[in-house]
Short mmCIF file of C-alpha atoms and ligand atoms in Angstrom, two decimals:
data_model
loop_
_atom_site.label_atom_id
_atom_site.label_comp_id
_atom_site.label_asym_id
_atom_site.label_seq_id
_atom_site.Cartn_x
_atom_site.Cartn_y
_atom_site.Cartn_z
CA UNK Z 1 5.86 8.26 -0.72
CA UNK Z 2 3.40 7.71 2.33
CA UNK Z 3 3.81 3.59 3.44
CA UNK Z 4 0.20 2.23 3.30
CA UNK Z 5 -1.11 1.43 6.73
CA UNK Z 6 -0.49 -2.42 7.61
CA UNK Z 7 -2.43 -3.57 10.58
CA UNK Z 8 0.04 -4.36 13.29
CA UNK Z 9 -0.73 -6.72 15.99
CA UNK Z 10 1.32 -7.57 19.50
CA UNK Z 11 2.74 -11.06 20.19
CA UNK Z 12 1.36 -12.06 23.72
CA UNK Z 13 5.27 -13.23 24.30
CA UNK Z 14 7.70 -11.57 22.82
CA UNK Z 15 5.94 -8.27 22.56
CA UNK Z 16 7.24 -7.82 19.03
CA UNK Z 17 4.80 -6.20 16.51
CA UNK Z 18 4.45 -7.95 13.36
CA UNK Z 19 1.96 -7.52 10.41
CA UNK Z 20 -1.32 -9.48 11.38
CA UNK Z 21 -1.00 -12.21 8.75
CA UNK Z 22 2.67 -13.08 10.45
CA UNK Z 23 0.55 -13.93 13.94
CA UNK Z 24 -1.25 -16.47 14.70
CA UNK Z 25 -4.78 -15.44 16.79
CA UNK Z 26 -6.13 -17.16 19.17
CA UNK Z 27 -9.75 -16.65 20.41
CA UNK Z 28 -11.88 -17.35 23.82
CA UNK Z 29 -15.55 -17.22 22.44
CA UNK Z 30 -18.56 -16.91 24.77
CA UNK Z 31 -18.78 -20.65 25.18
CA UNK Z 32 -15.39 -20.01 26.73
CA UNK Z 33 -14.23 -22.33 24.23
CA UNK Z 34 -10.58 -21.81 23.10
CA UNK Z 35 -9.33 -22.19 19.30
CA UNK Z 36 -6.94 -20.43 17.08
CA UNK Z 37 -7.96 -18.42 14.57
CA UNK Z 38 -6.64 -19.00 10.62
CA UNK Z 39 -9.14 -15.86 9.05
CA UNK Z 40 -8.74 -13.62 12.03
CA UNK Z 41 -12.42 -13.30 11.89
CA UNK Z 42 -13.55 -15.52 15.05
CA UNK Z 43 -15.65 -13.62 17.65
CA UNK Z 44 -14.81 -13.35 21.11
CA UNK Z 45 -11.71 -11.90 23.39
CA UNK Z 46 -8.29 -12.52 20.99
CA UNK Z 47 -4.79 -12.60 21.41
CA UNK Z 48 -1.94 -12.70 18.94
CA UNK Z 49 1.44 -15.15 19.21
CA UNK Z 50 4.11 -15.35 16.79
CA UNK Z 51 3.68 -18.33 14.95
CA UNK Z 52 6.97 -20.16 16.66
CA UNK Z 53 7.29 -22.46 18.88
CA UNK Z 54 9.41 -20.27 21.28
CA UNK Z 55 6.86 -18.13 21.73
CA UNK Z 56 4.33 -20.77 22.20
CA UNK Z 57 6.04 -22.21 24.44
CA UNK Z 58 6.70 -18.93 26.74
CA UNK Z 59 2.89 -17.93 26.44
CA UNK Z 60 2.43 -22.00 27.97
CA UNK Z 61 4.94 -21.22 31.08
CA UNK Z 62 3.83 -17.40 31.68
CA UNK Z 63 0.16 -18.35 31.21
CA UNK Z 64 -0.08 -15.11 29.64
CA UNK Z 65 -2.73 -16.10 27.56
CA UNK Z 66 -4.73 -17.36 30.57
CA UNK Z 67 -4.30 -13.92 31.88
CA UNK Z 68 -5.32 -12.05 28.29
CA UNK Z 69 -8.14 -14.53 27.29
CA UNK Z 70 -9.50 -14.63 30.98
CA UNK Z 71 -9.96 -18.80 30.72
CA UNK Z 72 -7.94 -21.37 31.68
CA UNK Z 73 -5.84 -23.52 28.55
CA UNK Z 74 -4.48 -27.01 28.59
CA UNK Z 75 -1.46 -28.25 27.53
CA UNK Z 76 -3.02 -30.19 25.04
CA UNK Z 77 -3.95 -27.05 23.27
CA UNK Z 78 -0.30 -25.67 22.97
CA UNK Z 79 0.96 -28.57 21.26
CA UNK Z 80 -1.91 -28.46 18.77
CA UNK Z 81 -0.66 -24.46 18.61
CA UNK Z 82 2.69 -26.05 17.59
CA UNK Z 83 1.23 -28.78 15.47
CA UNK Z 84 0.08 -26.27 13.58
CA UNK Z 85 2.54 -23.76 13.09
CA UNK Z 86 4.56 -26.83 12.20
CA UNK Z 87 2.08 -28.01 9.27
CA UNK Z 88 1.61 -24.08 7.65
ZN1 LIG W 1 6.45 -13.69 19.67
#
């Protein structure tokens, strides 16, 4: 039996593909305003992270999602990243 095709996406951090749905995105828009993404249907420039707080955490100190999303992030919007992982 053929496997039906299940849209894989790349964590930002760990670089481990997981099935969309097990990511969390998180989108620049052209107001260059940053938010993450619960429908995956945002537009702008996204990124995907692994919805733990590891990850989060080493996307905060390798800025890697500065680098991917081409804007600049706060701290204050990781921990709301982790608040929310937290409350799903
Ligand atoms: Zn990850």
């Amino acid at each position: 039996m053929k496997s039906r095709k299940i849209p894989m996406r790349k964590c930002v951090s760990c670089g481990q593909k997981r099935e969309k749905k097990d990511l969390l995105r998180i989108v620049n828009n052209k107001e260059q305003e940053v938010s993450f993404d619960e429908t995956g249907k945002k537009n702008g420039r996204g990124a995907y992270i692994c919805k733990s707080v590891e990850c989060i955490d080493k996307a905060k100190k390798s800025k890697r999602l500065n680098i991917l999303l081409d804007t600049e992030i706060d701290s204050e919007f990781y921990e709301k990243l982790k608040e929310y992982i937290q409350s799903v």
